[in-house]
């Protein structure tokens, strides 16, 4: 447990599994949580009252959350990047269970009640848990996902680089945990399927996009996102220029070059270096780490979970 985590409110009957180092995960309503985020999650579900104009960015960790935070902020505010130069994307778009309702609550100037633009809020909560809380507001949601092997690789690297544990955390163990669903906010597959099914039922309210699609043609998907959000780019010269600037200002290369995002100072909300959210930003990096046996094992699960549900995604 990290400093500041609390055992208060913790229901000792919850299933517990070792995750990495001395950290445990707690299973609640079918999903696994680090204790501090379980407490934040319960607060969100008890207290969060979204507005119809809110935009909620949902994601499983390490699937492109930081990128989407920058993109959504830029699209909605028609910002050409000035704000991103001095603010970490996580400071512009807070995560509900971490920054707004978590142990280290922060106030956000971007939530000025006089502002006319939508609030953009992020969450790693699965749709299965969040659905009842967002239903009354019927607000828009954007869900980003990423292929499971790259997600796992990014997660493993993130944990290795951002925390120091006495025990090593070998890749074999990370794969084992991921395949068993024992990973914060996991199982990954249930998380993705929850939002995917919702996006099929309510495409006007839930926008489902993959990291790989965005990488492949960022501009087209920014245009689609803007349409979904009700603020389309109207095609005149000025708007077109802003669109091009957003592609560049939110690119991995640009964002990761800003001092605020390179800083090794700890973020106030997660006690991790601000730089932890930027590593390589590539598609297919798992090929540099996972062996054939690991790839086969994950692909088999992906076929069972995704393909057999009709989501033809995640094996390549
Ligand atoms: P890698 O570890 O593969 O490099 P999240 O924001 O959900 O925590 O996801 C982090 C992953 O997104 C990391 O992947 C990180 O490098 C990558 N990332 C961060 N900013 C990005 C950007 N602007 N464009 C593409 N990928 C980005």
Tab-separated table of C-alpha atoms and ligand atoms in Angstrom:
chain	number	residue	atom	x	y	z
A	1	UNK	CA	0.000	0.000	0.000
A	2	UNK	CA	1.247	3.496	-0.765
A	3	UNK	CA	1.450	6.248	1.814
A	4	UNK	CA	-1.900	7.849	2.289
A	5	UNK	CA	-3.917	4.756	1.449
A	6	UNK	CA	-6.410	4.012	4.088
A	7	UNK	CA	-7.875	0.814	5.396
A	8	UNK	CA	-10.972	2.623	6.596
A	9	UNK	CA	-14.068	1.472	4.793
A	10	UNK	CA	-12.266	-1.578	3.528
A	11	UNK	CA	-14.468	-4.615	3.542
A	12	UNK	CA	-12.263	-7.480	4.662
A	13	UNK	CA	-14.515	-10.054	3.002
A	14	UNK	CA	-13.451	-8.937	-0.501
A	15	UNK	CA	-11.320	-11.393	-2.473
A	16	UNK	CA	-7.683	-10.304	-2.459
A	17	UNK	CA	-4.849	-11.235	-4.840
A	18	UNK	CA	-1.207	-10.340	-4.799
A	19	UNK	CA	-0.339	-8.095	-7.727
A	20	UNK	CA	3.221	-6.840	-7.745
A	21	UNK	CA	5.738	-6.041	-5.039
A	22	UNK	CA	3.811	-5.802	-1.786
A	23	UNK	CA	0.698	-4.547	-3.562
A	24	UNK	CA	-2.590	-6.359	-3.415
A	25	UNK	CA	-5.646	-6.025	-5.567
A	26	UNK	CA	-9.185	-6.274	-4.217
A	27	UNK	CA	-12.057	-7.680	-6.223
A	28	UNK	CA	-15.287	-5.736	-6.110
A	29	UNK	CA	-18.310	-6.377	-8.319
A	30	UNK	CA	-16.233	-8.480	-10.704
A	31	UNK	CA	-13.323	-6.038	-11.162
A	32	UNK	CA	-9.934	-5.663	-9.479
A	33	UNK	CA	-8.750	-2.493	-7.749
A	34	UNK	CA	-5.831	-1.130	-5.830
A	35	UNK	CA	-7.269	-0.213	-2.461
A	36	UNK	CA	-6.981	3.539	-2.835
A	37	UNK	CA	-8.840	3.474	-6.151
A	38	UNK	CA	-11.481	1.169	-4.780
A	39	UNK	CA	-12.242	3.805	-2.170
A	40	UNK	CA	-12.231	6.495	-4.885
A	41	UNK	CA	-14.487	4.322	-7.034
A	42	UNK	CA	-17.043	3.939	-4.285
A	43	UNK	CA	-17.015	7.696	-3.769
A	44	UNK	CA	-17.581	8.264	-7.474
A	45	UNK	CA	-20.499	5.866	-7.545
A	46	UNK	CA	-22.017	7.454	-4.419
A	47	UNK	CA	-21.457	11.114	-5.195
A	48	UNK	CA	-20.748	11.830	-8.856
A	49	UNK	CA	-23.666	13.519	-10.587
A	50	UNK	CA	-22.714	14.118	-14.210
A	51	UNK	CA	-24.257	16.934	-16.225
A	52	UNK	CA	-25.863	16.272	-19.613
A	53	UNK	CA	-23.158	18.460	-21.186
A	54	UNK	CA	-20.289	16.473	-19.643
A	55	UNK	CA	-17.956	14.428	-21.802
A	56	UNK	CA	-16.571	11.345	-20.108
A	57	UNK	CA	-13.405	9.758	-21.414
A	58	UNK	CA	-13.274	6.130	-20.320
A	59	UNK	CA	-10.351	3.779	-20.781
A	60	UNK	CA	-8.510	0.816	-19.390
A	61	UNK	CA	-5.104	1.987	-18.080
A	62	UNK	CA	-2.279	2.276	-20.630
A	63	UNK	CA	-4.507	2.343	-23.688
A	64	UNK	CA	-4.018	5.992	-24.676
A	65	UNK	CA	-5.806	7.922	-21.925
A	66	UNK	CA	-3.226	10.722	-21.809
A	67	UNK	CA	-3.374	11.189	-25.588
A	68	UNK	CA	-7.172	11.308	-25.582
A	69	UNK	CA	-7.185	13.767	-22.696
A	70	UNK	CA	-5.060	16.119	-24.785
A	71	UNK	CA	-7.162	15.533	-27.908
A	72	UNK	CA	-10.566	15.996	-26.284
A	73	UNK	CA	-9.405	19.123	-24.474
A	74	UNK	CA	-8.037	20.549	-27.710
A	75	UNK	CA	-11.090	19.656	-29.792
A	76	UNK	CA	-13.617	21.062	-27.341
A	77	UNK	CA	-11.636	24.209	-26.581
A	78	UNK	CA	-10.399	24.617	-30.160
A	79	UNK	CA	-6.974	24.946	-28.623
A	80	UNK	CA	-3.940	24.962	-30.832
A	81	UNK	CA	-1.638	23.701	-28.099
A	82	UNK	CA	-0.713	26.707	-25.952
A	83	UNK	CA	-2.361	25.154	-22.899
A	84	UNK	CA	-0.655	21.820	-23.488
A	85	UNK	CA	2.759	23.438	-23.378
A	86	UNK	CA	2.413	24.261	-19.706
A	87	UNK	CA	-0.153	21.757	-18.420
A	88	UNK	CA	0.146	18.000	-18.212
A	89	UNK	CA	-2.922	16.495	-19.942
A	90	UNK	CA	-3.906	14.943	-16.611
A	91	UNK	CA	-4.134	18.422	-15.123
A	92	UNK	CA	-6.519	19.547	-17.844
A	93	UNK	CA	-8.768	16.494	-17.692
A	94	UNK	CA	-8.993	14.966	-14.215
A	95	UNK	CA	-9.688	11.315	-13.543
A	96	UNK	CA	-12.759	10.883	-11.363
A	97	UNK	CA	-11.662	8.107	-9.021
A	98	UNK	CA	-8.098	9.430	-8.726
A	99	UNK	CA	-8.112	13.236	-8.780
A	100	UNK	CA	-11.681	14.285	-8.016
A	101	UNK	CA	-12.912	11.606	-5.607
A	102	UNK	CA	-9.658	9.843	-4.691
A	103	UNK	CA	-7.425	10.211	-1.662
A	104	UNK	CA	-5.584	13.222	-3.144
A	105	UNK	CA	-8.528	15.361	-4.229
A	106	UNK	CA	-7.721	18.423	-6.286
A	107	UNK	CA	-9.659	21.432	-7.396
A	108	UNK	CA	-9.648	22.248	-11.072
A	109	UNK	CA	-9.792	25.745	-12.468
A	110	UNK	CA	-11.012	24.277	-15.755
A	111	UNK	CA	-14.291	23.588	-13.938
A	112	UNK	CA	-15.214	27.217	-13.632
A	113	UNK	CA	-19.018	27.206	-13.431
A	114	UNK	CA	-19.177	30.265	-15.683
A	115	UNK	CA	-17.413	28.433	-18.493
A	116	UNK	CA	-19.670	27.562	-21.404
A	117	UNK	CA	-17.672	24.589	-22.636
A	118	UNK	CA	-18.368	21.017	-21.571
A	119	UNK	CA	-16.545	19.533	-18.619
A	120	UNK	CA	-14.254	16.721	-19.711
A	121	UNK	CA	-13.784	14.031	-17.091
A	122	UNK	CA	-11.882	10.788	-17.316
A	123	UNK	CA	-12.314	7.442	-15.647
A	124	UNK	CA	-10.913	3.927	-15.682
A	125	UNK	CA	-14.150	2.544	-14.236
A	126	UNK	CA	-15.757	-0.212	-16.282
A	127	UNK	CA	-19.101	0.533	-17.876
A	128	UNK	CA	-20.624	-2.309	-15.887
A	129	UNK	CA	-20.067	-0.207	-12.734
A	130	UNK	CA	-20.473	3.317	-14.090
A	131	UNK	CA	-23.653	2.817	-16.123
A	132	UNK	CA	-26.145	3.667	-13.359
A	133	UNK	CA	-24.251	6.821	-12.372
A	134	UNK	CA	-24.182	8.265	-15.898
A	135	UNK	CA	-27.638	7.148	-17.001
A	136	UNK	CA	-29.641	10.113	-15.600
A	137	UNK	CA	-27.406	12.673	-17.351
A	138	UNK	CA	-27.215	10.686	-20.597
A	139	UNK	CA	-23.937	12.462	-21.330
A	140	UNK	CA	-21.512	11.571	-24.108
A	141	UNK	CA	-18.737	9.064	-23.508
A	142	UNK	CA	-15.587	8.379	-25.487
A	143	UNK	CA	-13.879	5.035	-24.945
A	144	UNK	CA	-10.372	4.336	-26.162
A	145	UNK	CA	-8.867	0.884	-26.226
A	146	UNK	CA	-5.624	-0.683	-27.369
A	147	UNK	CA	-4.584	-4.149	-28.417
A	148	UNK	CA	-4.135	-6.370	-25.359
A	149	UNK	CA	-0.468	-7.242	-25.963
A	150	UNK	CA	0.617	-3.611	-26.242
A	151	UNK	CA	-1.589	-2.685	-23.277
A	152	UNK	CA	0.037	-5.358	-21.153
A	153	UNK	CA	3.530	-4.400	-22.298
A	154	UNK	CA	2.891	-0.730	-21.578
A	155	UNK	CA	1.452	-1.602	-18.145
A	156	UNK	CA	4.418	-3.774	-17.255
A	157	UNK	CA	6.893	-1.111	-18.300
A	158	UNK	CA	4.910	1.568	-16.466
A	159	UNK	CA	4.987	-0.402	-13.232
A	160	UNK	CA	8.689	-1.234	-13.567
A	161	UNK	CA	9.715	2.326	-14.284
A	162	UNK	CA	7.451	4.239	-11.993
A	163	UNK	CA	7.761	2.387	-8.721
A	164	UNK	CA	10.503	0.655	-6.896
A	165	UNK	CA	9.706	-2.699	-5.400
A	166	UNK	CA	12.008	-4.894	-3.414
A	167	UNK	CA	10.889	-7.937	-5.376
A	168	UNK	CA	11.388	-8.015	-9.146
A	169	UNK	CA	8.246	-8.134	-11.286
A	170	UNK	CA	9.093	-10.464	-14.152
A	171	UNK	CA	7.177	-10.233	-17.410
A	172	UNK	CA	6.007	-13.845	-16.944
A	173	UNK	CA	4.189	-12.784	-13.796
A	174	UNK	CA	2.670	-9.717	-15.460
A	175	UNK	CA	1.377	-11.941	-18.302
A	176	UNK	CA	-0.058	-14.441	-15.818
A	177	UNK	CA	-1.909	-11.709	-13.933
A	178	UNK	CA	-3.176	-10.058	-17.123
A	179	UNK	CA	-4.461	-13.361	-18.523
A	180	UNK	CA	-6.246	-14.085	-15.241
A	181	UNK	CA	-7.790	-10.619	-15.294
A	182	UNK	CA	-5.976	-9.636	-12.096
A	183	UNK	CA	-4.842	-6.175	-13.064
A	184	UNK	CA	-6.095	-2.790	-11.822
A	185	UNK	CA	-9.565	-2.110	-13.295
A	186	UNK	CA	-9.401	-5.519	-14.979
A	187	UNK	CA	-10.269	-7.921	-16.384
A	188	UNK	CA	-9.178	-5.989	-19.479
A	189	UNK	CA	-11.475	-8.012	-21.772
A	190	UNK	CA	-14.618	-7.384	-19.688
A	191	UNK	CA	-13.709	-3.689	-19.527
A	192	UNK	CA	-13.417	-3.352	-23.313
A	193	UNK	CA	-16.518	-5.448	-24.032
A	194	UNK	CA	-18.631	-3.401	-21.615
A	195	UNK	CA	-18.030	-0.157	-23.518
A	196	UNK	CA	-18.010	-1.796	-26.930
A	197	UNK	CA	-21.479	-3.290	-26.420
A	198	UNK	CA	-22.768	0.039	-25.141
A	199	UNK	CA	-21.317	1.814	-28.190
A	200	UNK	CA	-23.246	-0.580	-30.455
A	201	UNK	CA	-26.475	0.051	-28.592
A	202	UNK	CA	-26.070	3.824	-28.248
A	203	UNK	CA	-23.615	5.024	-30.881
A	204	UNK	CA	-24.861	8.597	-30.523
A	205	UNK	CA	-23.739	8.572	-26.883
A	206	UNK	CA	-20.759	6.216	-26.763
A	207	UNK	CA	-17.858	6.613	-29.185
A	208	UNK	CA	-15.518	3.614	-29.336
A	209	UNK	CA	-12.077	4.081	-30.816
A	210	UNK	CA	-8.824	2.151	-30.824
A	211	UNK	CA	-5.315	3.452	-30.243
A	212	UNK	CA	-4.242	1.838	-33.498
A	213	UNK	CA	-6.942	3.589	-35.564
A	214	UNK	CA	-5.946	6.902	-34.059
A	215	UNK	CA	-2.288	6.292	-34.786
A	216	UNK	CA	-3.068	5.290	-38.343
A	217	UNK	CA	-5.015	8.415	-39.268
A	218	UNK	CA	-5.214	10.871	-36.426
A	219	UNK	CA	-6.765	13.693	-38.431
A	220	UNK	CA	-9.732	11.690	-39.711
A	221	UNK	CA	-10.537	10.460	-36.237
A	222	UNK	CA	-10.238	13.908	-34.675
A	223	UNK	CA	-12.815	15.033	-37.231
A	224	UNK	CA	-15.094	12.120	-36.277
A	225	UNK	CA	-14.633	12.842	-32.587
A	226	UNK	CA	-15.512	16.514	-33.095
A	227	UNK	CA	-18.688	15.523	-34.949
A	228	UNK	CA	-19.647	13.097	-32.202
A	229	UNK	CA	-19.044	15.802	-29.590
A	230	UNK	CA	-21.320	18.209	-31.420
A	231	UNK	CA	-18.540	20.635	-32.338
A	232	UNK	CA	-17.562	19.654	-35.905
A	233	UNK	CA	-14.792	21.366	-37.799
A	234	UNK	CA	-16.644	23.403	-40.374
A	235	UNK	CA	-14.083	23.161	-43.126
A	236	UNK	CA	-13.179	26.829	-43.445
A	237	UNK	CA	-9.512	27.754	-43.608
A	238	UNK	CA	-9.128	28.736	-39.938
A	239	UNK	CA	-10.785	25.589	-38.630
A	240	UNK	CA	-8.762	23.373	-40.931
A	241	UNK	CA	-5.591	24.966	-39.649
A	242	UNK	CA	-6.612	24.368	-36.037
A	243	UNK	CA	-7.346	20.732	-36.866
A	244	UNK	CA	-3.866	20.299	-38.324
A	245	UNK	CA	-2.374	21.996	-35.280
A	246	UNK	CA	-4.255	19.687	-32.923
A	247	UNK	CA	-2.816	16.618	-34.676
A	248	UNK	CA	0.677	17.972	-34.114
A	249	UNK	CA	0.254	19.474	-30.659
A	250	UNK	CA	-1.207	16.206	-29.310
A	251	UNK	CA	1.300	13.929	-31.041
A	252	UNK	CA	3.537	11.810	-28.875
A	253	UNK	CA	6.611	13.618	-30.156
A	254	UNK	CA	5.268	17.066	-29.344
A	255	UNK	CA	3.605	16.282	-26.035
A	256	UNK	CA	6.530	14.304	-24.674
A	257	UNK	CA	8.887	17.177	-25.490
A	258	UNK	CA	7.241	19.637	-23.079
A	259	UNK	CA	9.072	20.261	-19.837
A	260	UNK	CA	5.920	19.628	-17.812
A	261	UNK	CA	5.570	16.152	-19.336
A	262	UNK	CA	9.284	15.301	-19.087
A	263	UNK	CA	9.471	16.206	-15.438
A	264	UNK	CA	10.579	13.567	-12.974
A	265	UNK	CA	8.749	15.441	-10.248
A	266	UNK	CA	5.935	13.430	-8.780
A	267	UNK	CA	2.390	14.182	-9.781
A	268	UNK	CA	0.338	15.223	-6.762
A	269	UNK	CA	-2.374	12.689	-7.542
A	270	UNK	CA	-0.477	9.429	-8.121
A	271	UNK	CA	2.935	10.018	-6.638
A	272	UNK	CA	4.574	9.064	-9.914
A	273	UNK	CA	6.932	11.080	-12.080
A	274	UNK	CA	4.961	13.287	-14.480
A	275	UNK	CA	7.011	11.699	-17.255
A	276	UNK	CA	5.609	8.190	-16.522
A	277	UNK	CA	2.743	8.666	-18.953
A	278	UNK	CA	5.038	8.994	-21.961
A	279	UNK	CA	7.244	6.091	-23.003
A	280	UNK	CA	7.368	5.126	-26.709
A	281	UNK	CA	3.858	5.652	-28.020
A	282	UNK	CA	4.132	2.987	-30.722
A	283	UNK	CA	1.936	0.263	-32.130
A	284	UNK	CA	3.328	-3.269	-31.811
A	285	UNK	CA	5.971	-2.688	-29.150
A	286	UNK	CA	4.966	-6.006	-27.518
A	287	UNK	CA	7.037	-7.709	-30.217
A	288	UNK	CA	10.140	-6.451	-28.431
A	289	UNK	CA	9.199	-8.148	-25.162
A	290	UNK	CA	6.670	-10.995	-25.421
A	291	UNK	CA	7.883	-14.423	-26.536
A	292	UNK	CA	5.892	-16.668	-28.896
A	293	UNK	CA	4.359	-18.646	-26.087
A	294	UNK	CA	3.090	-15.474	-24.388
A	295	UNK	CA	1.730	-14.135	-27.675
A	296	UNK	CA	-0.102	-17.400	-28.362
A	297	UNK	CA	-1.568	-17.506	-24.900
A	298	UNK	CA	-2.899	-13.937	-25.101
A	299	UNK	CA	-4.146	-14.349	-28.677
A	300	UNK	CA	-6.096	-17.467	-27.681
A	301	UNK	CA	-7.849	-15.551	-24.921
A	302	UNK	CA	-8.466	-12.600	-27.267
A	303	UNK	CA	-10.158	-14.873	-29.800
A	304	UNK	CA	-12.312	-16.441	-27.086
A	305	UNK	CA	-13.303	-13.194	-25.450
A	306	UNK	CA	-13.432	-10.690	-28.304
A	307	UNK	CA	-13.901	-12.569	-31.543
A	308	UNK	CA	-16.519	-14.899	-30.162
A	309	UNK	CA	-18.435	-11.801	-28.979
A	310	UNK	CA	-18.178	-10.270	-32.450
A	311	UNK	CA	-15.402	-7.770	-31.706
A	312	UNK	CA	-12.818	-8.660	-34.338
A	313	UNK	CA	-9.941	-6.910	-32.660
A	314	UNK	CA	-6.728	-7.462	-30.796
A	315	UNK	CA	-4.861	-10.294	-32.556
A	316	UNK	CA	-1.950	-8.720	-34.438
B	1	LIG	P1	3.714	3.006	-24.296
B	1	LIG	O1	4.020	2.567	-22.906
B	1	LIG	O2	3.452	1.862	-25.218
B	1	LIG	O3	4.698	3.960	-24.853
B	1	LIG	P2	-2.215	5.916	-20.751
B	1	LIG	O4	-2.200	7.352	-21.106
B	1	LIG	O5	-3.563	5.273	-20.899
B	1	LIG	O6	-1.596	5.665	-19.413
B	1	LIG	O7	-1.346	5.162	-21.849
B	1	LIG	C1	0.041	5.352	-21.875
B	1	LIG	C2	0.528	4.915	-23.216
B	1	LIG	O8	0.177	5.887	-24.209
B	1	LIG	C3	2.049	4.809	-23.247
B	1	LIG	O9	2.337	3.806	-24.230
B	1	LIG	C4	2.425	6.197	-23.728
B	1	LIG	O10	3.727	6.301	-24.243
B	1	LIG	C5	1.369	6.404	-24.802
B	1	LIG	N1	1.144	7.806	-25.131
B	1	LIG	C6	1.164	8.893	-24.320
B	1	LIG	N2	0.914	10.004	-25.021
B	1	LIG	C7	0.739	9.635	-26.305
B	1	LIG	C8	0.478	10.355	-27.517
B	1	LIG	N3	0.344	11.662	-27.529
B	1	LIG	N4	0.367	9.655	-28.670
B	1	LIG	C9	0.501	8.309	-28.667
B	1	LIG	N5	0.763	7.570	-27.555
B	1	LIG	C10	0.869	8.230	-26.382
